[in-house]
Amino acid sequence: MNDDARAHPDAAAEGTASRPDEPAGRDGTWPAPSAAAPDGHTGAVVADRFDRVVWHDTYGQSAALRELAGELGERHAHSADLLTDAFLAAYKAAPRLREAAEMEHSRLVNHRVVAALLDSPGFAELHRETVGDPYAAAMAVLAQSSALRRMLDDARPDRDRDERTDPARRGTGDAVAAGAEAPRPTGDEGDGDDGSDEDGTVPGPAADAVRQPAGDAGAAARRAAADAGQALAAAVPGVPAAARGAVAKSAAGARKEAALMRAWGVGAGEQERMSFDERARLAERLRTGRLAEWAELIGRFRQMADGERARKVENATGELIGVTLGDDLSRVVPSELASLGLPALRAVFAARYAAGELMLYDSRGEQATGRGAVIACVDTSHSMYEAGPGGITREAWAKACALALLDQARHAGRDFVGIVFSAADKLRVFRFPAGEPAGPDGVLDFAETFLGGGTSYQRPLSAACELLEEEFNDSARRRGDIVMLTDDDCGVTEEWMRGWNEAKRRLGFRVFGVGIGAPRVAAAGSVLEALCDNLRSVEDFTDVHAAADLFRVI
C-alpha cells in the first residue's frame, strides 16, 4: 500500500489515491478530493476494506502471487493494482466495475483488462468456483498470468501515454482550482496599486481574466480524458480475445480441481479449514501422478455407494409378505390387540407375549447387517500394476473400491481399516476410527501405498482377524466385514483354515471377495471362494446394478 493509502485508509479501502498535500480539517478528518482536480481511483473493482483485507492475507500466504507481482512489476507500473482487481473480480459475490471516467489515467489499461475479463463468456462459470473462496480466486489469477502478461505488454504504449497525461491533468486541475478560489466582485473597483479593492478582493474583470484560461484548460483536460477512454479499446484490440482465453483456462483449472477434491472426498467445509499452503499442497498432490488418473474411477465408486445408501432404509419394516409369530409389539396384528379390550383375555395376551407367540406382520426390508469394523485388504503385488477393465490398472480398481468402502463405513459410524499387502513380509495398516476425522493426508497415504512383490492371503487376513478380535475385546462389537481385493489365487494351510473358521464363528464377521483382472480368482473352486461368503469379479463393477448389493449390505 502506498503512503497515500496509509494516510487515508478510507480512500485506500475504495481504491482511491487521495492527494497527500491536502491539509487535515479542523475536526481531524481529511477533506474530500477537490471536485475540480480529482485524482481518480486506482482500483477498477469497487471493494470495501474487508475485501482488501482478504486480498492482503491471501497475497501474504501465496508465494506464487508474490512472484507474479514481482515479475510484472519489473516491466509494468501499477501491475499490483491489476492483480488486486483480477482477484476481487473472482472473489466478490457481485463484482462491480467503476466507470472509466472515475479512474486515474495511468490505470485505464487495468480498467480495460478487468472489463474484458468480466465480459468474457466463461466468466460466470469461473465465478461459480471462485466466489467467496480466496484460494480459488488466487488460483484463477495465477491461471490468467500468461494472458495478463501479454495484455500488459500489448498495452504498454498506451499506459505510457496515460502516465504522461496524469501530471498535465493534475496541473490543469490545480489551475482550475485556483480560478475557482478567485473571489467574486463585491462592488466598485478599488484604487489599490495591484488592481485590488481596499479589502484585498480581486475586482470582477481581473477574476474573470484568471477564470477564463483555467476554464479552457479544464475543458481541454476533460476532452483529453474522454478521448483517451474512447481510444483505449481500439489501441489494445487483443485484450478481449486474450481475456477470453485467460478466463477459459482458469475456469477449466478451477473446475478440474473442484472435481478432484470431490472425487477424493474433500468437502468444501474441510477445504475452508485448511491454510492456503495446505490446500495448495493437497491440490498439487492430487493433480500429479496416479491419483489424478484415478479420480474419475474413484468418483464413480463413491457415487455408486451414495446411491445405495439413499436406497437403504435402516430398521424399516419393508414390504409386508405375511404373518408370523413373535413378540414385536410394533408389528402386532389388530386382532391380537383387540384381545386387550377384554379383561378375560388380557392374561392370555400376556402369556403369548412372554412366549413370543403373538401374531405379527411379517415383512421383508433392506437392513444393514454389519456393526463392527469394515476392513479392506488391498493386494499391491507386482501384477496389480497390469491393466484391468477399461485399460485402468488393477490397483486403481482395488483402491477405488476400498475408498468407497471407507465412505460407507464413515456414514454408518463404523471403524474402517485399510490393509495394504503383498508378500508375507510386506503389509501396512491404515486405521480410520469412526470417532475421528479421516484427514485427506491419511487417505492419500493409504491410496498411494504400493508394496510390490508376491501375494500372501494368510498374513492380511490374519491381521484383519486380529483387529476384529481387538475390537470385540474392547467394545464387544461383533459382525465386522472383511473385503479381500486381489488378482491372485493363493493357497492357505489347513491349520490356518481351521483357526480362520473358528474366529469367523466366534466373531460373526463376513468376508467379501473381489477378483480383479484374473478370472481364475473368482472362479468356482478357487481358494478365495472357499474363504468368502460373497465373491464377485471386478467386471461386475462395470454394471452398477450387478455390484450394488456389495454396498447395500456393508
Coordinates of C-alpha atoms in Angstrom, one line a residue:
M1 CA 0.0 0.0 0.0
N2 CA 1.4 3.4 -0.9
D3 CA 1.9 6.3 1.5
D4 CA -1.3 8.0 0.3
A5 CA -3.3 4.9 1.1
R6 CA -1.8 4.6 4.5
A7 CA -2.5 8.3 5.2
H8 CA -6.1 7.9 4.0
P9 CA -7.4 4.4 5.0
D10 CA -10.9 5.1 3.8
A11 CA -9.7 6.1 0.4
A12 CA -7.5 3.0 0.2
A13 CA -10.4 0.8 1.0
E14 CA -12.2 2.2 -2.0
G15 CA -9.2 2.1 -4.3
T16 CA -8.8 5.9 -4.4
A17 CA -5.5 7.8 -4.4
S18 CA -6.1 10.9 -2.3
R19 CA -3.9 14.0 -2.6
P20 CA -1.1 13.9 0.0
D21 CA -0.7 17.7 0.2
E22 CA -4.3 18.3 1.3
P23 CA -4.3 19.5 4.9
A24 CA -6.5 17.9 7.6
G25 CA -9.6 19.7 8.6
R26 CA -10.1 21.3 11.9
D27 CA -12.1 18.3 13.1
G28 CA -9.2 15.9 12.2
T29 CA -11.0 14.5 9.1
W30 CA -9.5 14.6 5.6
P31 CA -11.4 16.7 3.1
A32 CA -12.9 15.1 0.0
P33 CA -10.7 15.4 -3.1
S34 CA -11.3 18.6 -5.0
A35 CA -14.1 18.4 -7.5
A36 CA -12.0 20.4 -9.9
A37 CA -9.0 18.2 -9.7
P38 CA -9.9 14.6 -8.8
D39 CA -7.0 12.2 -8.8
G40 CA -9.3 9.3 -9.7
H41 CA -9.5 5.7 -8.4
T42 CA -6.6 3.2 -8.7
G43 CA -8.8 0.2 -8.4
A44 CA -11.2 -0.8 -11.2
V45 CA -13.3 -3.1 -9.0
V46 CA -15.3 -1.5 -6.2
A47 CA -14.3 -3.1 -2.9
D48 CA -14.5 -2.3 0.8
R49 CA -11.8 -2.7 3.4
F50 CA -12.8 -6.2 4.3
D51 CA -12.4 -7.4 0.7
R52 CA -8.9 -5.8 0.6
V53 CA -8.0 -7.5 3.9
V54 CA -8.8 -10.8 2.3
W55 CA -6.6 -9.9 -0.7
H56 CA -3.7 -8.9 1.5
D57 CA -4.0 -12.0 3.6
T58 CA -4.1 -14.2 0.5
Y59 CA -1.2 -12.3 -1.1
G60 CA 0.8 -12.8 2.0
Q61 CA 0.2 -16.5 2.1
S62 CA 0.8 -17.2 -1.6
A63 CA 4.4 -17.2 -2.7
A64 CA 3.3 -17.7 -6.3
L65 CA 1.2 -14.5 -6.2
R66 CA 4.1 -12.5 -4.8
E67 CA 6.5 -13.9 -7.5
L68 CA 4.0 -12.9 -10.2
A69 CA 3.6 -9.4 -8.8
G70 CA 7.4 -9.0 -8.7
E71 CA 7.8 -10.2 -12.3
L72 CA 5.1 -8.0 -13.7
G73 CA 6.2 -5.0 -11.5
E74 CA 9.6 -5.0 -13.2
R75 CA 8.1 -4.3 -16.6
H76 CA 4.8 -2.6 -15.9
A77 CA 3.8 0.1 -13.4
H78 CA 0.6 -0.4 -11.4
S79 CA 0.5 -4.2 -12.2
A80 CA -0.1 -4.8 -8.5
D81 CA -3.4 -2.9 -8.8
L82 CA -4.3 -5.1 -11.8
L83 CA -3.7 -8.3 -9.8
T84 CA -5.8 -6.9 -6.9
D85 CA -8.7 -6.2 -9.4
A86 CA -8.4 -9.6 -11.0
F87 CA -8.6 -11.3 -7.6
L88 CA -11.5 -9.2 -6.4
A89 CA -13.5 -9.8 -9.6
A90 CA -13.2 -13.6 -9.0
Y91 CA -13.7 -13.4 -5.2
K92 CA -16.6 -10.9 -4.7
A93 CA -20.2 -12.2 -5.0
A94 CA -21.3 -9.4 -7.3
P95 CA -18.2 -7.6 -8.6
R96 CA -18.9 -4.0 -9.8
L97 CA -16.7 -2.2 -12.2
R98 CA -16.2 1.5 -11.9
E99 CA -16.8 3.9 -14.8
A100 CA -13.7 4.6 -16.8
A101 CA -14.1 8.3 -16.1
E102 CA -13.6 7.7 -12.4
M103 CA -10.2 6.1 -13.0
E104 CA -6.8 7.6 -12.9
H105 CA -5.4 7.7 -16.5
S106 CA -2.5 5.5 -15.5
R107 CA -5.0 2.8 -14.5
L108 CA -7.2 2.9 -17.6
V109 CA -5.4 -0.1 -19.1
N110 CA -6.1 -2.0 -15.9
H111 CA -9.7 -1.0 -16.2
R112 CA -9.9 -2.2 -19.8
V113 CA -8.3 -5.6 -18.9
V114 CA -10.7 -6.2 -16.0
A115 CA -13.7 -5.1 -18.0
A116 CA -12.7 -7.7 -20.7
L117 CA -12.3 -10.4 -18.0
L118 CA -15.8 -9.7 -16.6
D119 CA -17.4 -9.6 -20.1
S120 CA -15.9 -12.9 -21.1
P121 CA -18.4 -15.7 -21.9
G122 CA -16.8 -18.1 -19.5
F123 CA -16.6 -15.7 -16.5
A124 CA -19.9 -16.9 -14.9
E125 CA -18.6 -20.5 -14.9
L126 CA -15.3 -19.5 -13.4
H127 CA -17.1 -17.3 -10.8
R128 CA -19.2 -20.2 -9.6
E129 CA -16.0 -21.9 -8.5
T130 CA -14.2 -18.9 -7.0
V131 CA -16.8 -16.7 -5.4
G132 CA -16.2 -16.3 -1.7
D133 CA -13.1 -18.7 -1.9
P134 CA -9.8 -16.8 -1.5
Y135 CA -7.7 -19.8 -2.6
A136 CA -9.8 -20.5 -5.7
A137 CA -9.7 -16.8 -6.6
A138 CA -5.9 -16.7 -6.2
M139 CA -5.6 -19.8 -8.4
A140 CA -7.7 -18.1 -11.0
V141 CA -5.4 -15.1 -11.0
L142 CA -2.4 -17.4 -11.4
A143 CA -4.0 -19.3 -14.2
Q144 CA -4.5 -16.0 -16.0
S145 CA -0.9 -14.9 -15.5
S146 CA 0.2 -15.5 -19.1
A147 CA -2.7 -13.7 -20.6
L148 CA -2.3 -10.8 -18.2
R149 CA 1.4 -10.5 -19.1
R150 CA 0.6 -10.5 -22.8
M151 CA -2.2 -7.9 -22.4
L152 CA 0.1 -5.6 -20.4
D153 CA 2.8 -5.9 -23.0
D154 CA 0.4 -5.0 -25.8
A155 CA -1.0 -2.1 -23.8
R156 CA 2.4 -0.7 -22.7
P157 CA 2.5 2.3 -25.2
D158 CA -1.0 3.4 -24.1
R159 CA -0.1 3.1 -20.4
D160 CA 3.0 5.3 -21.0
R161 CA 0.8 7.8 -22.7
D162 CA -1.7 7.8 -19.9
E163 CA 1.1 8.2 -17.3
R164 CA 2.3 11.3 -19.2
T165 CA -1.3 12.6 -19.3
D166 CA -1.8 12.4 -15.5
P167 CA 0.7 15.1 -14.5
A168 CA -0.7 17.5 -17.1
R169 CA -4.2 16.7 -15.9
R170 CA -3.3 17.4 -12.3
G171 CA -1.6 20.7 -13.3
T172 CA -4.7 21.7 -15.2
G173 CA -6.8 20.8 -12.3
D174 CA -4.8 23.0 -10.0
A175 CA -5.3 25.9 -12.4
V176 CA -9.0 25.2 -12.4
A177 CA -8.9 25.1 -8.6
A178 CA -7.0 28.4 -8.4
G179 CA -9.6 30.0 -10.7
A180 CA -12.4 28.6 -8.6
E181 CA -10.9 30.1 -5.5
A182 CA -10.7 33.6 -7.0
P183 CA -13.4 35.7 -5.2
R184 CA -16.3 37.2 -6.9
P185 CA -16.5 41.1 -7.3
T186 CA -18.1 42.7 -4.3
G187 CA -18.7 46.2 -5.6
D188 CA -16.9 49.1 -7.3
E189 CA -13.4 48.7 -8.4
G190 CA -10.9 49.9 -5.8
D191 CA -7.9 52.1 -6.1
G192 CA -5.2 49.6 -4.9
D193 CA -1.9 49.6 -6.7
D194 CA -2.3 45.9 -7.6
G195 CA -5.8 46.4 -9.0
S196 CA -7.5 45.1 -5.9
D197 CA -10.0 46.7 -3.8
E198 CA -9.0 48.2 -0.4
D199 CA -10.2 45.0 1.3
G200 CA -7.9 42.8 -0.8
T201 CA -10.6 41.3 -3.1
V202 CA -9.9 40.9 -6.8
P203 CA -12.4 43.0 -8.9
G204 CA -14.6 41.3 -11.4
P205 CA -12.7 41.9 -14.6
A206 CA -9.4 40.6 -13.0
A207 CA -11.1 37.5 -11.6
D208 CA -12.7 36.7 -14.9
A209 CA -9.3 37.1 -16.6
V210 CA -8.0 34.3 -14.3
R211 CA -11.0 32.1 -14.6
Q212 CA -11.2 32.1 -18.4
P213 CA -7.9 30.3 -19.2
A214 CA -8.4 28.0 -16.2
G215 CA -11.9 27.1 -17.6
D216 CA -10.4 26.5 -21.0
A217 CA -7.7 24.2 -19.5
G218 CA -10.3 22.3 -17.5
A219 CA -12.4 21.7 -20.6
A220 CA -9.3 20.6 -22.5
A221 CA -8.5 18.1 -19.7
R222 CA -12.0 16.7 -19.8
R223 CA -11.8 16.3 -23.6
A224 CA -8.4 14.6 -23.3
A225 CA -9.8 12.2 -20.7
A226 CA -12.8 11.3 -22.9
D227 CA -10.6 10.9 -25.9
A228 CA -8.2 8.6 -24.0
G229 CA -11.1 6.4 -22.8
Q230 CA -12.6 6.1 -26.3
A231 CA -9.3 5.4 -27.9
L232 CA -8.3 2.7 -25.5
A233 CA -10.4 -0.1 -26.9
A234 CA -9.0 0.5 -30.4
A235 CA -5.5 0.9 -29.2
V236 CA -5.4 -2.5 -27.5
P237 CA -7.5 -4.7 -29.8
G238 CA -6.2 -8.0 -28.5
V239 CA -7.5 -7.5 -24.9
P240 CA -10.9 -9.2 -25.3
A241 CA -9.5 -12.3 -27.1
A242 CA -6.7 -12.7 -24.6
A243 CA -9.2 -12.2 -21.7
R244 CA -11.5 -14.9 -23.2
G245 CA -8.6 -17.3 -23.3
A246 CA -7.5 -16.5 -19.8
V247 CA -11.0 -16.9 -18.3
A248 CA -11.5 -20.2 -20.2
K249 CA -8.2 -21.6 -19.0
S250 CA -8.7 -20.6 -15.3
A251 CA -12.3 -21.9 -15.4
A252 CA -11.1 -25.2 -16.7
G253 CA -8.4 -25.4 -14.0
A254 CA -10.9 -24.4 -11.2
R255 CA -13.4 -27.0 -12.5
K256 CA -10.8 -29.8 -12.6
E257 CA -9.5 -29.0 -9.2
A258 CA -13.0 -28.9 -7.7
A259 CA -13.8 -32.3 -9.3
L260 CA -10.6 -33.8 -7.9
M261 CA -11.5 -32.6 -4.4
R262 CA -15.0 -34.1 -4.7
A263 CA -13.7 -37.4 -6.1
W264 CA -11.3 -37.8 -3.2
G265 CA -14.0 -36.8 -0.6
V266 CA -12.5 -33.5 0.4
G267 CA -15.6 -31.4 1.2
A268 CA -16.0 -27.6 0.9
G269 CA -16.0 -27.2 4.7
E270 CA -12.8 -29.2 5.0
Q271 CA -11.1 -27.1 2.3
E272 CA -12.1 -23.9 4.1
R273 CA -10.4 -25.1 7.3
M274 CA -7.1 -25.6 5.5
S275 CA -4.5 -22.9 5.3
F276 CA -3.6 -21.7 1.8
D277 CA -0.3 -23.7 1.7
E278 CA -2.0 -26.9 2.9
R279 CA -4.7 -26.6 0.3
A280 CA -2.1 -25.8 -2.4
R281 CA 0.0 -28.8 -1.5
L282 CA -3.1 -31.1 -1.5
A283 CA -4.2 -29.8 -4.9
E284 CA -0.7 -30.4 -6.3
R285 CA -0.6 -33.9 -4.8
L286 CA -4.0 -34.7 -6.4
R287 CA -3.1 -33.3 -9.8
T288 CA 0.1 -35.3 -10.2
G289 CA 0.9 -38.9 -10.6
R290 CA -1.5 -41.8 -10.3
L291 CA -4.0 -40.0 -8.1
A292 CA -5.2 -37.7 -10.9
E293 CA -5.7 -40.8 -13.2
W294 CA -7.9 -42.5 -10.6
A295 CA -10.2 -39.6 -9.8
E296 CA -12.9 -40.5 -12.3
L297 CA -13.0 -44.1 -11.2
I298 CA -13.0 -43.2 -7.5
G299 CA -15.8 -40.7 -8.1
R300 CA -17.8 -43.4 -9.9
F301 CA -17.5 -45.9 -7.0
R302 CA -18.4 -43.2 -4.5
Q303 CA -21.5 -42.3 -6.4
M304 CA -22.4 -46.0 -6.5
A305 CA -22.1 -46.2 -2.8
D306 CA -24.0 -43.0 -2.3
G307 CA -26.9 -44.3 -4.4
E308 CA -27.1 -47.5 -2.4
R309 CA -27.1 -45.6 0.9
A310 CA -30.0 -43.5 -0.4
R311 CA -32.0 -46.6 -1.2
K312 CA -31.2 -48.4 2.1
V313 CA -33.7 -47.8 4.9
E314 CA -32.3 -48.6 8.3
N315 CA -34.6 -50.6 10.7
A316 CA -37.6 -50.3 8.4
T317 CA -40.4 -52.8 8.2
G318 CA -40.1 -53.1 4.4
E319 CA -42.7 -55.0 2.2
L320 CA -45.4 -57.0 4.0
I321 CA -45.2 -60.6 2.9
G322 CA -47.4 -62.4 5.5
V323 CA -48.0 -63.2 9.2
T324 CA -45.5 -64.7 11.6
L325 CA -45.2 -65.3 15.4
G326 CA -43.1 -63.2 17.8
D327 CA -43.0 -60.6 20.5
D328 CA -42.5 -57.3 18.5
L329 CA -45.4 -55.2 19.7
S330 CA -44.8 -52.7 16.8
R331 CA -46.0 -55.3 14.3
V332 CA -48.9 -57.0 16.2
V333 CA -51.9 -57.6 14.0
P334 CA -55.1 -55.8 15.0
S335 CA -56.9 -59.0 16.1
E336 CA -54.3 -59.6 18.8
L337 CA -54.6 -56.1 20.1
A338 CA -58.4 -56.4 20.3
S339 CA -58.0 -59.1 23.0
L340 CA -56.6 -56.4 25.3
G341 CA -60.0 -54.8 25.3
L342 CA -61.5 -57.8 27.1
P343 CA -60.3 -58.3 30.7
A344 CA -60.7 -62.1 30.5
L345 CA -58.2 -62.3 27.5
R346 CA -55.5 -59.9 28.9
A347 CA -53.8 -62.7 30.8
V348 CA -53.8 -64.9 27.6
F349 CA -52.2 -62.0 25.7
A350 CA -49.5 -61.6 28.3
A351 CA -48.7 -65.3 28.3
R352 CA -48.5 -65.4 24.5
Y353 CA -46.3 -62.3 24.5
A354 CA -44.0 -63.8 27.1
A355 CA -43.7 -67.0 24.9
G356 CA -43.1 -65.0 21.7
E357 CA -46.3 -66.4 20.1
L358 CA -48.2 -63.2 19.2
M359 CA -49.3 -63.0 15.6
L360 CA -47.2 -60.3 13.8
Y361 CA -47.0 -58.8 10.3
D362 CA -44.0 -60.4 8.5
S363 CA -42.0 -58.1 6.3
R364 CA -39.0 -58.0 4.0
G365 CA -36.8 -55.0 4.0
E366 CA -33.2 -53.9 3.4
Q367 CA -31.2 -53.5 6.6
A368 CA -27.5 -53.2 7.2
T369 CA -26.2 -56.3 9.0
G370 CA -22.6 -55.3 9.8
R371 CA -21.9 -53.5 13.0
G372 CA -18.2 -54.0 13.6
A373 CA -15.3 -52.5 11.6
V374 CA -15.0 -52.6 7.8
I375 CA -11.6 -53.9 6.7
A376 CA -10.4 -53.6 3.1
C377 CA -7.5 -55.8 2.3
V378 CA -5.9 -54.5 -0.9
D379 CA -3.4 -56.6 -2.9
T380 CA -0.4 -54.5 -4.1
S381 CA 1.7 -57.2 -5.6
H382 CA 3.6 -56.5 -8.9
S383 CA 0.8 -58.0 -11.0
M384 CA -1.6 -55.3 -9.8
Y385 CA 0.2 -52.8 -12.0
E386 CA -1.3 -54.6 -15.0
A387 CA -4.3 -53.2 -16.8
G388 CA -7.8 -54.2 -15.8
P389 CA -11.2 -53.4 -17.3
G390 CA -11.2 -50.3 -19.5
G391 CA -7.4 -50.2 -19.6
I392 CA -7.3 -48.9 -15.9
T393 CA -4.8 -50.6 -13.7
R394 CA -6.0 -53.3 -11.3
E395 CA -4.6 -51.3 -8.4
A396 CA -6.8 -48.4 -9.4
W397 CA -9.9 -50.6 -9.4
A398 CA -9.0 -52.0 -5.9
K399 CA -8.2 -48.7 -4.4
A400 CA -11.4 -47.1 -5.8
C401 CA -13.5 -49.8 -4.3
A402 CA -11.6 -49.6 -0.9
L403 CA -12.2 -45.8 -0.7
A404 CA -15.9 -46.2 -1.5
L405 CA -16.0 -48.7 1.4
L406 CA -14.3 -46.0 3.6
D407 CA -17.1 -43.7 2.8
Q408 CA -19.6 -46.4 3.5
A409 CA -18.1 -47.0 7.0
R410 CA -18.0 -43.3 7.8
H411 CA -21.6 -42.9 7.0
A412 CA -22.6 -45.9 9.1
G413 CA -20.5 -44.8 12.1
R414 CA -18.2 -47.8 11.8
D415 CA -14.4 -48.0 12.0
F416 CA -12.5 -48.5 8.8
V417 CA -9.1 -50.2 8.3
G418 CA -7.2 -50.4 5.1
I419 CA -4.6 -53.2 4.9
V420 CA -2.2 -52.9 2.0
F421 CA -0.4 -56.3 1.5
S422 CA 1.6 -58.3 -1.0
A423 CA 4.1 -61.0 0.2
A424 CA 4.1 -62.5 3.7
D425 CA 6.6 -60.0 4.9
K426 CA 5.0 -56.9 3.4
L427 CA 2.0 -55.3 5.0
R428 CA 0.8 -51.8 6.1
V429 CA -2.2 -51.0 8.2
F430 CA -4.1 -47.7 7.9
R431 CA -6.7 -47.1 10.6
F432 CA -9.6 -44.7 10.4
P433 CA -11.6 -44.8 13.6
A434 CA -15.3 -43.7 13.4
G435 CA -15.0 -41.1 16.0
E436 CA -12.1 -39.2 14.3
P437 CA -12.0 -37.3 11.1
A438 CA -10.4 -39.1 8.1
G439 CA -8.0 -36.4 7.0
P440 CA -7.0 -36.2 3.3
D441 CA -3.4 -36.8 4.1
G442 CA -4.1 -40.2 5.7
V443 CA -6.5 -41.2 2.9
L444 CA -4.0 -40.3 0.2
D445 CA -1.2 -42.2 2.0
F446 CA -3.4 -45.3 2.0
A447 CA -4.3 -44.8 -1.7
E448 CA -0.7 -44.2 -2.8
T449 CA 1.0 -47.0 -0.9
F450 CA 2.2 -49.8 -3.2
L451 CA 4.4 -52.6 -1.8
G452 CA 5.2 -54.8 -4.8
G453 CA 6.4 -58.4 -4.5
G454 CA 4.3 -61.6 -4.4
T455 CA 0.9 -62.4 -2.8
S456 CA 0.0 -64.0 0.6
Y457 CA -3.6 -64.4 1.8
Q458 CA -2.8 -65.6 5.3
R459 CA -0.9 -62.5 6.5
P460 CA -3.5 -59.9 5.7
L461 CA -6.5 -62.0 6.7
S462 CA -4.8 -62.9 10.0
A463 CA -4.2 -59.2 10.6
A464 CA -7.8 -58.4 9.9
C465 CA -9.0 -61.1 12.2
E466 CA -6.7 -59.8 15.0
L467 CA -8.2 -56.3 14.5
L468 CA -11.8 -57.6 14.8
E469 CA -10.7 -59.6 17.9
E470 CA -9.3 -56.5 19.4
E471 CA -12.5 -54.6 18.7
F472 CA -14.6 -57.3 20.2
N473 CA -12.5 -57.3 23.4
D474 CA -12.6 -53.5 23.7
S475 CA -16.2 -52.8 22.9
A476 CA -17.9 -56.2 22.5
R477 CA -18.8 -55.3 18.9
R478 CA -19.2 -58.3 16.5
R479 CA -20.3 -58.7 12.9
G480 CA -17.5 -56.9 11.1
D481 CA -16.9 -57.1 7.4
I482 CA -13.7 -58.0 5.6
V483 CA -13.3 -57.3 1.9
M484 CA -10.5 -59.0 0.0
L485 CA -9.4 -57.3 -3.2
T486 CA -6.8 -59.3 -5.2
D487 CA -5.8 -60.6 -8.6
D488 CA -4.1 -63.7 -7.5
D489 CA -5.2 -67.1 -6.2
C490 CA -3.1 -68.1 -3.2
G491 CA -3.1 -71.3 -1.1
V492 CA -3.5 -71.5 2.7
T493 CA -2.6 -74.2 5.1
E494 CA -5.2 -76.5 6.7
E495 CA -4.2 -75.4 10.2
W496 CA -4.6 -71.8 9.3
M497 CA -8.0 -72.6 7.8
R498 CA -9.3 -74.2 11.0
G499 CA -8.3 -71.2 13.0
W500 CA -9.9 -68.9 10.5
N501 CA -13.2 -70.7 10.6
E502 CA -13.2 -70.7 14.4
A503 CA -12.5 -67.0 14.5
K504 CA -15.3 -66.4 12.0
R505 CA -17.8 -68.3 14.0
R506 CA -16.8 -66.6 17.3
L507 CA -16.7 -63.0 16.0
G508 CA -19.5 -63.3 13.4
F509 CA -17.8 -61.4 10.7
R510 CA -18.5 -61.8 7.0
V511 CA -15.9 -62.0 4.2
F512 CA -16.4 -60.5 0.7
G513 CA -14.1 -61.2 -2.2
V514 CA -13.4 -59.2 -5.4
G515 CA -11.3 -60.9 -8.0
I516 CA -9.5 -58.2 -10.1
G517 CA -8.4 -58.9 -13.7
A518 CA -7.9 -62.6 -13.3
P519 CA -10.9 -64.8 -14.0
R520 CA -9.5 -67.8 -12.1
V521 CA -9.5 -65.9 -8.8
A522 CA -13.3 -65.6 -8.8
A523 CA -13.9 -68.9 -10.4
A524 CA -15.7 -71.9 -8.7
G525 CA -13.3 -73.9 -6.6
S526 CA -10.8 -71.1 -6.0
V527 CA -9.2 -70.5 -2.6
L528 CA -10.9 -67.1 -2.5
E529 CA -14.3 -68.7 -3.0
A530 CA -13.7 -71.0 -0.1
L531 CA -12.8 -68.1 2.2
C532 CA -15.6 -65.7 1.2
D533 CA -19.3 -65.6 1.8
N534 CA -19.8 -63.3 -1.2
L535 CA -17.4 -63.5 -4.2
R536 CA -17.5 -61.5 -7.4
S537 CA -15.3 -60.3 -10.2
V538 CA -14.2 -56.7 -10.8
E539 CA -16.0 -56.8 -14.1
D540 CA -19.2 -56.8 -12.1
F541 CA -18.4 -53.2 -11.1
T542 CA -18.8 -52.1 -14.7
D543 CA -22.5 -52.7 -14.2
V544 CA -23.9 -50.6 -11.4
H545 CA -26.8 -52.9 -10.7
A546 CA -24.7 -56.1 -10.5
A547 CA -22.3 -54.5 -8.0
A548 CA -24.8 -52.6 -5.9
D549 CA -25.5 -55.3 -3.4
L550 CA -21.9 -55.1 -2.1
F551 CA -22.5 -51.5 -0.9
R552 CA -26.1 -52.3 0.1
V553 CA -25.2 -54.9 2.7
I554 CA -22.0 -53.4 4.1

